Amino acid sequence: MKELVFIGLGLHNEKDISVNGIEEIKTADTVYAELFTSPMPNLSLVNIEKTIKRKIFVLSRKDLEDESGKTLLESAKRGKTVLLVPGDPLIATTHVALRIEAETLGVKTRVVHGASIISAVIGLSGLHNYKFGKSVTIPFNEEYGGISETPYDVVAQNKSVGLHTLCLLDIKAEEKRYMTIREGLKVLLEVEEERKQHIITSETLTVGIAKAGSKKPRVKAEFLKELLKYDFGGPPHSIIFPGKLHFMEAEALVVLAGAPEKVRETAR
Amino acid sequence: MKELVFIGLGLHNEKDISVNGIEEIKTADTVYAELFTSPMPNLSLVNIEKTIKRKIFVLSRKDLEDESGKTLLESAKRGKTVLLVPGDPLIATTHVALRIEAETLGVKTRVVHGASIISAVIGLSGLHNYKFGKSVTIPFNEEYGGISETPYDVVAQNKSVGLHTLCLLDIKAEEKRYMTIREGLKVLLEVEEERKQHIITSETLTVGIAKAGSKKPRVKAEFLKELLKYDFGGPPHSIIFPGKLHFMEAEALVVLAGAPEKVRETAR
């Protein structure tokens, strides 16, 4: 059967794929993977290859973006082709573009979902999902060509209506460079220094989350100046700026994320 | 080891659990499941029981909410206890409350993530994740005690700044009642009738998504009056109201969700 199946690998290691995902790979004619849209710290494709008893071909950003997935799509025109991707497929726009391209060429597409960094990080924070506003990615300065003020504006906009903000942090997986929580906070503090709107200051309650999906994720809520000193270990790192806290959210931050006890007093 | 492990079952059937999830269950002393926070249309716990060769005890909303998970927590004080939950754990506030309770009692907790309806539905729509504002659930009228205007307000607020809105639809899984896209739209049209702000009208571009996580999810973008006639099949159903469309998002709605071609003209 000629089709392209996007399969989510989940968050941390090669066992975060679903049982359905493994079964789909076993019946594929050709298996590709891309590992540049998100970090998967403990992934071993070799272990998946052993389970499925076939070779996995890794495609680069160049293959999938600059060359519009030519190799992948040619394969899907010949037989069942799967693309393994970190997290949940289609959250990365690269995958959506490939899917549009495939369907336009008459190739049927399907998705096997995996755990997503967005849902995982929101869940680990203990904050209520429906109180998150727009999310944003903090880019590396050299990627943006200066300091992007967009993340600061998004946090400000969400806070003005009491909403939380999830900040994902830039990655350049092919160079093994992952922005840390400390680096992300410093970018935001530079914008604060310039704008002086008191949106993100050393006294701002901030949640840092690292290694979501591993057996020992690090989740720490603290005032920003203290959080800058905290050792979060390896990637991926994310930051949440809470808006107005419900009392149960404050309790979650204190009990599950080690926030200072006085955070309880700010809730309602 | 005394601990409570929340394990996400994913979206559709018993094979949406991750390989890590299966391994964790196999080493548990006691296995519970709750099935009331989200629908999982094709889930067979019996098939999981065959794989893990042990009994799974199902806990009700009464067990976990009214009685604060007493049975579950007593078990976790004695040995490794897992709670299987639909979707990704901790997106439902019920799970966060249980986690706080457990940690307060000195019981260690962990999470094995699963595919989340939120991430899945956003991905299937082809819309860009970072352009979604606050999400909202449309409640059954009798649950709310009248018509809730909150969902309408959330869509209005997001649209005013160009953002998309994900509307989850109420479920009463224990009564096997799941709000349909048509029912959800009718609630919103009643508010429109009252408020006349022209936020949600028969001409509003709307995306309906059903059966996310199955092999044949239904994703349809249409003007609201047409969408009301569309047959989405079984649950879960969700609705997305797009804000301002990027040209690639419009292309995704046309190619992947069968939107009318003229939607392309509204993009930029």
Coordinates of C-alpha atoms in Angstrom, one line a residue:
Chain A
M1 CA 0.0 0.0 0.0
K2 CA 1.3 3.4 -1.0
E3 CA 1.1 5.7 2.0
L4 CA 3.1 7.9 4.3
V5 CA 2.6 7.4 8.0
F6 CA 4.0 9.9 10.5
I7 CA 4.8 8.2 13.8
G8 CA 5.5 10.0 17.0
L9 CA 8.4 8.8 19.1
G10 CA 7.4 10.6 22.2
L11 CA 9.8 12.4 24.5
H12 CA 12.8 10.6 25.9
N13 CA 13.9 7.2 24.7
E14 CA 13.1 4.6 22.1
K15 CA 10.4 3.0 24.3
D16 CA 8.2 6.1 24.3
I17 CA 6.8 5.0 21.0
S18 CA 3.3 3.4 21.3
V19 CA 2.6 -0.3 20.7
N20 CA 0.6 0.8 17.6
G21 CA 3.7 2.7 16.4
I22 CA 5.9 -0.4 16.6
E23 CA 3.2 -2.5 14.7
E24 CA 3.0 0.1 12.0
I25 CA 6.8 0.2 11.5
K26 CA 6.9 -3.6 11.2
T27 CA 4.5 -3.6 8.2
A28 CA 6.3 -0.7 6.5
D29 CA 8.3 -1.1 3.3
T30 CA 10.7 1.7 4.2
V31 CA 11.5 3.4 7.5
Y32 CA 12.8 6.9 7.9
A33 CA 13.4 9.1 10.9
E34 CA 14.1 12.8 11.5
L35 CA 15.7 13.9 14.8
F36 CA 16.1 17.7 14.3
T37 CA 12.7 19.1 15.3
S38 CA 13.0 18.2 19.0
P39 CA 15.6 16.6 21.3
M40 CA 15.2 13.0 22.4
P41 CA 18.0 12.7 24.9
N42 CA 18.1 8.9 25.3
L43 CA 16.8 7.7 22.0
S44 CA 18.6 4.7 20.4
L45 CA 17.4 4.1 16.9
V46 CA 19.6 1.0 16.9
N47 CA 17.4 -0.5 19.6
I48 CA 14.3 0.2 17.4
E49 CA 16.1 -1.4 14.5
K50 CA 16.7 -4.5 16.5
T51 CA 13.1 -4.7 17.5
I52 CA 11.8 -4.2 13.9
K53 CA 14.7 -6.1 12.3
R54 CA 15.3 -3.5 9.6
K55 CA 17.3 -0.4 8.8
I56 CA 16.1 3.1 9.7
F57 CA 17.3 5.9 7.4
V58 CA 17.8 9.3 9.1
L59 CA 16.8 12.3 7.1
S60 CA 18.3 15.8 7.8
R61 CA 16.7 19.2 7.9
K62 CA 18.2 19.7 4.4
D63 CA 16.5 16.6 3.1
L64 CA 13.0 17.5 4.6
E65 CA 13.0 21.3 4.3
D66 CA 15.4 22.5 1.6
E67 CA 14.6 19.5 -0.7
S68 CA 10.9 19.3 0.4
G69 CA 11.2 15.7 1.5
K70 CA 11.9 14.4 -2.1
T71 CA 13.5 11.1 -1.0
L72 CA 10.7 10.4 1.5
L73 CA 7.9 11.2 -0.9
E74 CA 9.5 9.2 -3.8
S75 CA 9.5 6.2 -1.3
A76 CA 5.9 6.8 -0.3
K77 CA 4.9 6.7 -4.0
R78 CA 6.3 3.2 -4.2
G79 CA 5.0 1.6 -0.9
K80 CA 4.2 2.0 2.7
T81 CA 6.7 4.5 4.1
V82 CA 6.9 5.7 7.7
L83 CA 8.6 8.8 9.1
L84 CA 9.5 8.5 12.8
V85 CA 9.6 11.9 14.5
P86 CA 10.2 13.2 18.0
G87 CA 7.2 14.1 20.1
D88 CA 3.8 14.2 18.5
P89 CA 3.8 14.6 14.7
L90 CA 2.4 17.7 13.1
I91 CA 3.2 20.0 15.9
A92 CA 6.4 20.8 13.9
T93 CA 5.3 22.8 10.8
T94 CA 7.9 20.8 8.9
H95 CA 5.7 17.7 9.2
V96 CA 2.5 19.6 8.1
A97 CA 4.3 20.9 5.0
L98 CA 5.4 17.4 4.1
R99 CA 1.8 16.1 4.7
I100 CA 0.4 18.8 2.4
E101 CA 3.0 18.0 -0.2
A102 CA 2.3 14.2 0.0
E103 CA -1.5 14.6 -0.3
T104 CA -1.1 17.0 -3.2
L105 CA 0.9 14.3 -5.0
G106 CA -1.9 11.8 -4.3
V107 CA -0.1 10.0 -1.5
K108 CA -2.3 9.1 1.4
T109 CA -1.1 10.1 4.9
R110 CA -1.8 8.9 8.4
V111 CA -0.6 9.8 11.9
V112 CA 0.2 7.6 14.9
H113 CA 0.4 10.1 17.8
G114 CA 3.0 10.2 20.5
A115 CA 3.5 12.1 23.7
S116 CA 4.0 15.8 23.1
I117 CA 6.4 18.1 24.9
I118 CA 3.6 20.7 25.2
S119 CA 1.1 18.5 27.0
A120 CA 3.9 16.9 29.1
V121 CA 5.3 20.2 30.3
I122 CA 1.9 21.7 31.1
G123 CA 1.0 18.5 33.0
L124 CA 4.2 18.4 35.0
S125 CA 3.8 22.0 36.1
G126 CA 0.5 21.1 37.8
L127 CA -1.0 24.3 36.2
H128 CA -4.4 24.1 34.6
N129 CA -4.3 23.5 30.8
Y130 CA -7.2 25.8 30.0
K131 CA -5.5 28.7 31.7
F132 CA -2.6 28.8 29.3
G133 CA -2.6 31.5 26.6
K134 CA -0.6 31.6 23.4
S135 CA 2.8 29.8 23.7
V136 CA 6.0 31.0 22.2
T137 CA 9.6 29.8 21.4
I138 CA 12.6 31.8 22.5
P139 CA 15.0 31.8 19.6
F140 CA 18.8 31.9 19.8
N141 CA 19.9 35.5 19.2
E142 CA 22.1 34.7 16.2
E143 CA 19.2 32.7 14.7
Y144 CA 16.9 35.7 15.0
G145 CA 19.6 38.3 14.1
G146 CA 19.4 40.2 17.4
I147 CA 17.2 39.8 20.5
S148 CA 13.6 38.8 19.6
E149 CA 11.1 40.8 21.7
T150 CA 8.2 38.5 20.7
P151 CA 8.5 36.1 23.7
Y152 CA 8.4 39.1 26.1
D153 CA 5.4 40.5 24.4
V154 CA 3.6 37.2 24.5
V155 CA 4.2 36.8 28.2
A156 CA 3.0 40.4 28.8
Q157 CA -0.1 39.8 26.7
N158 CA -1.0 36.6 28.5
K159 CA -0.3 38.1 32.0
S160 CA -2.5 41.1 31.3
V161 CA -5.5 38.7 31.2
G162 CA -4.2 36.4 33.9
L163 CA -3.1 33.6 31.7
H164 CA 0.0 31.3 31.9
T165 CA 2.7 31.3 29.2
L166 CA 4.6 28.2 28.0
C167 CA 8.0 29.2 26.5
L168 CA 9.7 26.5 24.5
L169 CA 13.4 27.0 24.0
D170 CA 15.3 27.0 20.7
I171 CA 17.2 23.9 19.6
K172 CA 19.7 23.2 16.9
A173 CA 19.6 19.5 17.2
E174 CA 22.0 18.9 14.3
E175 CA 24.6 21.0 16.2
K176 CA 23.5 19.4 19.6
R177 CA 22.8 22.9 20.9
Y178 CA 19.7 23.3 23.2
M179 CA 18.9 26.6 24.8
T180 CA 18.9 26.2 28.6
I181 CA 16.4 27.7 31.0
R182 CA 19.1 30.1 32.2
E183 CA 19.9 31.3 28.7
G184 CA 16.2 31.8 27.9
L185 CA 15.7 33.8 31.1
K186 CA 18.7 36.0 30.3
V187 CA 17.2 36.8 26.9
L188 CA 13.9 37.9 28.5
L189 CA 15.8 39.9 31.2
E190 CA 17.6 41.8 28.5
V191 CA 14.3 42.8 26.9
E192 CA 13.0 43.8 30.4
E193 CA 16.1 46.0 30.9
E194 CA 15.3 47.8 27.7
R195 CA 11.5 48.0 28.1
K196 CA 11.2 48.4 31.9
Q197 CA 7.5 47.2 31.9
H198 CA 8.1 45.0 35.0
I199 CA 6.8 41.9 33.2
I200 CA 9.8 39.7 33.8
T201 CA 12.0 40.7 36.7
S202 CA 14.2 39.0 39.3
E203 CA 11.1 38.7 41.5
T204 CA 8.8 37.0 38.9
L205 CA 7.5 33.6 39.8
T206 CA 8.9 31.2 37.2
V207 CA 8.7 27.5 36.5
G208 CA 11.5 25.6 34.9
I209 CA 11.0 22.1 33.5
A210 CA 13.7 19.8 32.2
K211 CA 13.9 16.3 30.9
A212 CA 10.2 15.8 30.6
G213 CA 9.4 12.2 29.7
S214 CA 12.4 10.9 31.6
K215 CA 12.1 9.0 34.9
K216 CA 13.5 12.0 36.7
P217 CA 12.2 15.2 35.1
R218 CA 13.2 18.4 37.0
V219 CA 10.4 20.8 37.8
K220 CA 11.2 23.8 39.9
A221 CA 9.1 26.9 40.7
E222 CA 11.0 29.8 42.2
F223 CA 11.4 33.5 41.9
L224 CA 13.4 34.2 38.8
K225 CA 16.6 35.3 40.5
E226 CA 16.7 32.0 42.5
L227 CA 15.8 29.9 39.4
L228 CA 18.9 31.3 37.6
K229 CA 21.0 29.4 40.1
Y230 CA 19.2 26.1 39.8
D231 CA 20.8 23.1 38.0
F232 CA 18.3 21.6 35.6
G233 CA 20.6 19.0 34.0
G234 CA 20.1 18.0 30.4
P235 CA 17.6 19.0 27.7
P236 CA 14.9 19.6 26.8
H237 CA 14.4 22.7 28.9
S238 CA 11.2 24.8 29.0
I239 CA 9.9 27.8 31.0
I240 CA 6.5 28.6 32.2
F241 CA 5.4 32.1 33.5
P242 CA 2.3 31.6 35.6
G243 CA -0.5 34.1 35.4
K244 CA -3.1 34.3 38.1
L245 CA -3.1 31.2 40.2
H246 CA -6.1 29.2 41.4
F247 CA -5.5 27.9 44.9
M248 CA -5.0 24.3 43.6
E249 CA -2.4 25.5 41.1
A250 CA -0.5 27.3 43.9
E251 CA -0.7 24.1 46.0
A252 CA 0.7 22.1 43.0
L253 CA 3.6 24.5 42.6
V254 CA 4.5 24.3 46.3
V255 CA 4.1 20.5 46.7
L256 CA 5.1 19.2 43.2
A257 CA 7.6 22.0 42.1
G258 CA 9.1 23.1 45.4
A259 CA 7.8 26.7 45.1
P260 CA 8.3 29.0 48.2
E261 CA 5.4 28.6 50.6
K262 CA 4.4 32.2 50.2
V263 CA 3.2 31.5 46.7
R264 CA 0.0 30.1 48.3
E265 CA -0.8 33.6 49.5
T266 CA -1.0 34.9 45.9
A267 CA -3.7 32.4 44.9
R268 CA -7.4 32.8 45.0
Chain B
M1 CA 9.0 0.2 46.0
K2 CA 6.2 2.4 47.3
E3 CA 5.1 4.7 44.5
L4 CA 2.3 5.9 42.4
V5 CA 2.9 6.0 38.6
F6 CA 0.4 7.7 36.3
I7 CA 0.5 6.1 32.9
G8 CA -1.1 7.7 29.8
L9 CA -3.1 5.3 27.6
G10 CA -3.2 7.7 24.6
L11 CA -6.2 8.3 22.5
H12 CA -8.0 5.4 20.8
N13 CA -7.3 1.8 21.7
E14 CA -5.2 -0.3 24.1
K15 CA -2.2 -0.2 21.8
D16 CA -1.8 3.6 22.1
I17 CA 0.1 3.1 25.4
S18 CA 3.9 3.4 25.1
V19 CA 6.3 0.5 25.3
N20 CA 7.6 2.1 28.5
G21 CA 4.0 2.2 29.8
I22 CA 3.6 -1.6 29.3
E23 CA 7.0 -2.3 31.0
E24 CA 6.0 -0.1 34.0
I25 CA 2.7 -2.0 34.4
K26 CA 4.5 -5.4 34.3
T27 CA 6.5 -4.4 37.4
A28 CA 3.6 -2.9 39.4
D29 CA 2.2 -4.6 42.5
T30 CA -1.3 -3.2 41.8
V31 CA -2.9 -1.8 38.6
Y32 CA -5.8 0.6 38.5
A33 CA -7.5 2.5 35.6
E34 CA -9.9 5.4 35.3
L35 CA -11.9 5.9 32.2
F36 CA -14.0 8.9 33.0
T37 CA -11.8 11.9 32.2
S38 CA -11.7 11.2 28.4
P39 CA -13.3 8.8 26.0
M40 CA -11.2 6.0 24.5
P41 CA -13.6 4.6 21.9
N42 CA -11.8 1.3 21.2
L43 CA -10.0 0.6 24.4
S44 CA -10.0 -3.0 25.7
L45 CA -8.6 -3.3 29.2
V46 CA -9.0 -7.1 28.8
N47 CA -6.4 -7.0 26.0
I48 CA -4.0 -5.2 28.3
E49 CA -4.8 -7.7 31.1
K50 CA -3.8 -10.5 28.7
T51 CA -0.5 -8.8 27.9
I52 CA 0.5 -8.0 31.5
K53 CA -1.1 -11.2 32.9
R54 CA -2.9 -9.5 35.8
K55 CA -6.1 -7.9 36.8
I56 CA -6.8 -4.2 36.2
F57 CA -9.2 -2.6 38.8
V58 CA -11.3 0.2 37.4
L59 CA -11.9 3.3 39.6
S60 CA -14.9 5.6 39.2
R61 CA -15.2 9.3 39.5
K62 CA -16.7 8.7 42.9
D63 CA -13.6 6.7 44.0
L64 CA -11.1 9.3 42.7
E65 CA -12.9 12.6 43.4
D66 CA -15.5 12.3 46.1
E67 CA -13.3 9.9 48.1
S68 CA -10.0 11.6 47.1
G69 CA -8.5 8.3 45.7
K70 CA -8.4 6.6 49.1
T71 CA -8.2 3.1 47.6
L72 CA -5.5 4.1 45.2
L73 CA -3.4 5.9 47.8
E74 CA -3.7 3.1 50.3
S75 CA -2.3 0.8 47.7
A76 CA 0.5 3.1 46.8
K77 CA 1.5 3.2 50.5
R78 CA 2.0 -0.6 50.3
G79 CA 3.8 -1.0 47.0
K80 CA 4.2 0.1 43.4
T81 CA 0.8 1.2 42.1
V82 CA -0.1 2.4 38.7
L83 CA -3.1 4.3 37.5
L84 CA -3.9 4.0 33.8
V85 CA -5.6 7.1 32.4
P86 CA -6.8 8.1 29.0
G87 CA -4.7 10.6 27.0
D88 CA -1.7 12.3 28.7
P89 CA -1.9 12.2 32.6
L90 CA -2.1 15.5 34.5
I91 CA -4.0 17.4 31.9
A92 CA -7.1 16.4 33.8
T93 CA -7.1 18.3 37.1
T94 CA -8.3 15.1 38.9
H95 CA -4.9 13.6 38.4
V96 CA -3.1 16.7 39.6
A97 CA -5.2 16.6 42.8
L98 CA -4.3 13.0 43.3
R99 CA -0.7 13.6 42.8
I100 CA -0.6 16.5 45.3
E101 CA -2.5 14.2 47.8
A102 CA 0.0 11.4 47.3
E103 CA 3.1 13.5 47.6
T104 CA 1.7 15.2 50.7
L105 CA 1.2 11.7 52.2
G106 CA 4.9 10.9 51.4
V107 CA 4.2 8.7 48.4
K108 CA 6.5 9.3 45.5
T109 CA 4.8 9.8 42.1
R110 CA 6.0 9.6 38.5
V111 CA 4.4 10.0 35.1
V112 CA 4.7 8.0 31.9
H113 CA 3.3 10.3 29.2
G114 CA 0.8 9.4 26.5
A115 CA -0.6 11.1 23.4
S116 CA -2.8 14.0 24.3
I117 CA -6.1 15.0 22.7
I118 CA -4.9 18.6 22.7
S119 CA -1.7 18.1 20.8
A120 CA -3.4 15.5 18.5
V121 CA -6.3 17.7 17.5
I122 CA -4.1 20.8 16.9
G123 CA -1.7 18.7 14.8
L124 CA -4.6 17.1 12.7
S125 CA -6.0 20.6 12.0
G126 CA -2.7 21.6 10.3
L127 CA -2.9 24.9 12.1
H128 CA 0.2 26.3 13.8
N129 CA 0.4 25.4 17.5
Y130 CA 1.9 28.8 18.6
K131 CA -1.1 30.6 17.1
F132 CA -3.6 29.0 19.5
G133 CA -4.8 31.1 22.4
K134 CA -6.6 29.9 25.5
S135 CA -8.6 26.7 25.1
V136 CA -12.0 26.0 26.5
T137 CA -14.5 23.2 27.2
I138 CA -18.1 23.6 26.1
P139 CA -20.2 22.2 29.0
F140 CA -23.6 20.4 28.7
N141 CA -26.2 23.0 29.6
E142 CA -27.6 20.9 32.5
E143 CA -24.1 20.5 33.9
Y144 CA -23.6 24.2 33.9
G145 CA -27.2 25.1 34.9
G146 CA -28.1 27.1 31.8
I147 CA -26.0 28.1 28.8
S148 CA -22.4 29.0 29.6
E149 CA -21.2 32.1 27.7
T150 CA -17.6 31.4 28.6
P151 CA -16.7 29.5 25.4
Y152 CA -18.1 32.3 23.3
D153 CA -16.1 34.8 25.2
V154 CA -12.9 32.8 24.9
V155 CA -13.4 32.5 21.1
A156 CA -14.1 36.3 20.9
Q157 CA -11.0 37.2 23.0
N158 CA -8.7 35.0 20.9
K159 CA -10.2 36.2 17.6
S160 CA -9.7 39.8 18.6
V161 CA -5.9 39.2 18.6
G162 CA -6.0 36.8 15.6
L163 CA -5.6 33.6 17.6
H164 CA -7.2 30.2 17.0
T165 CA -9.4 28.6 19.7
L166 CA -9.6 24.9 20.6
C167 CA -12.9 24.0 22.0
L168 CA -13.0 20.6 23.8
L169 CA -16.5 19.2 24.2
D170 CA -18.1 18.0 27.5
I171 CA -18.2 14.3 28.2
K172 CA -20.0 12.2 30.8
A173 CA -18.1 9.0 30.1
E174 CA -19.9 7.1 32.9
E175 CA -23.2 7.7 31.1
K176 CA -21.5 7.2 27.7
R177 CA -22.6 10.8 26.7
Y178 CA -20.2 12.8 24.6
M179 CA -21.1 16.2 23.2
T180 CA -21.1 16.2 19.4
I181 CA -19.7 19.0 17.2
R182 CA -23.2 19.8 16.2
E183 CA -24.4 20.1 19.8
G184 CA -21.4 22.3 20.6
L185 CA -22.0 24.6 17.7
K186 CA -25.6 25.0 18.6
V187 CA -24.7 26.1 22.1
L188 CA -22.4 28.8 20.7
L189 CA -25.1 29.9 18.1
E190 CA -27.6 30.4 21.0
V191 CA -25.1 32.7 22.7
E192 CA -24.6 34.5 19.4
E193 CA -28.3 34.9 19.0
E194 CA -28.4 36.6 22.4
R195 CA -25.3 38.7 22.1
K196 CA -25.2 39.5 18.4
Q197 CA -21.4 40.3 18.3
H198 CA -21.0 38.4 15.0
I199 CA -18.2 36.2 16.6
I200 CA -19.8 32.8 15.7
T201 CA -22.3 32.9 12.8
S202 CA -23.4 30.6 10.1
E203 CA -20.6 32.0 7.9
T204 CA -17.8 31.4 10.4
L205 CA -15.0 29.2 9.2
T206 CA -15.0 26.2 11.6
V207 CA -12.9 23.0 11.9
G208 CA -14.5 19.8 13.3
I209 CA -12.3 17.0 14.3
A210 CA -13.5 13.5 15.4
K211 CA -11.9 10.2 16.3
A212 CA -8.4 11.7 16.7
G213 CA -6.0 8.8 17.3
S214 CA -7.9 6.3 15.2
K215 CA -6.8 5.1 11.8
K216 CA -9.5 7.3 10.2
P217 CA -9.9 10.5 12.1
R218 CA -12.4 12.9 10.5
V219 CA -11.2 16.4 10.0
K220 CA -13.4 18.9 8.2
A221 CA -13.1 22.6 7.7
E222 CA -16.2 24.4 6.4
F223 CA -18.4 27.4 7.0
L224 CA -20.4 26.7 10.1
K225 CA -23.8 26.3 8.4
E226 CA -22.3 23.5 6.2
L227 CA -20.4 21.9 9.0
L228 CA -23.7 21.4 10.9
K229 CA -24.7 18.9 8.2
Y230 CA -21.4 16.9 8.2
D231 CA -21.4 13.4 9.7
F232 CA -18.4 13.1 12.0
G233 CA -19.1 9.6 13.3
G234 CA -18.1 8.6 16.9
P235 CA -16.4 10.5 19.7
P236 CA -14.3 12.2 20.7
H237 CA -15.4 15.4 18.9
S238 CA -13.6 18.8 19.1
I239 CA -14.0 22.1 17.4
I240 CA -11.4 24.7 16.3
F241 CA -12.3 28.3 15.4
P242 CA -9.4 29.6 13.3
G243 CA -8.2 33.2 13.9
K244 CA -6.0 34.9 11.2
L245 CA -4.6 32.3 8.8
H246 CA -1.0 32.1 7.6
F247 CA -1.0 31.0 3.9
M248 CA 0.4 27.6 4.9
E249 CA -2.4 27.1 7.4
A250 CA -5.0 27.9 4.7
E251 CA -3.3 25.5 2.4
A252 CA -3.5 22.8 5.1
L253 CA -7.2 23.5 5.7
V254 CA -7.9 23.2 2.0
V255 CA -5.7 20.1 1.3
L256 CA -6.0 18.2 4.5
A257 CA -9.4 19.3 5.9
G258 CA -11.4 19.8 2.6
A259 CA -12.0 23.5 3.3
P260 CA -13.6 25.5 0.4
E261 CA -10.9 26.8 -2.0
K262 CA -11.8 30.4 -1.2
V263 CA -10.3 30.0 2.3
R264 CA -6.9 30.5 0.6
E265 CA -7.9 34.1 -0.2
T266 CA -8.4 35.0 3.5
A267 CA -4.7 34.0 4.3
R268 CA -1.7 36.2 4.3

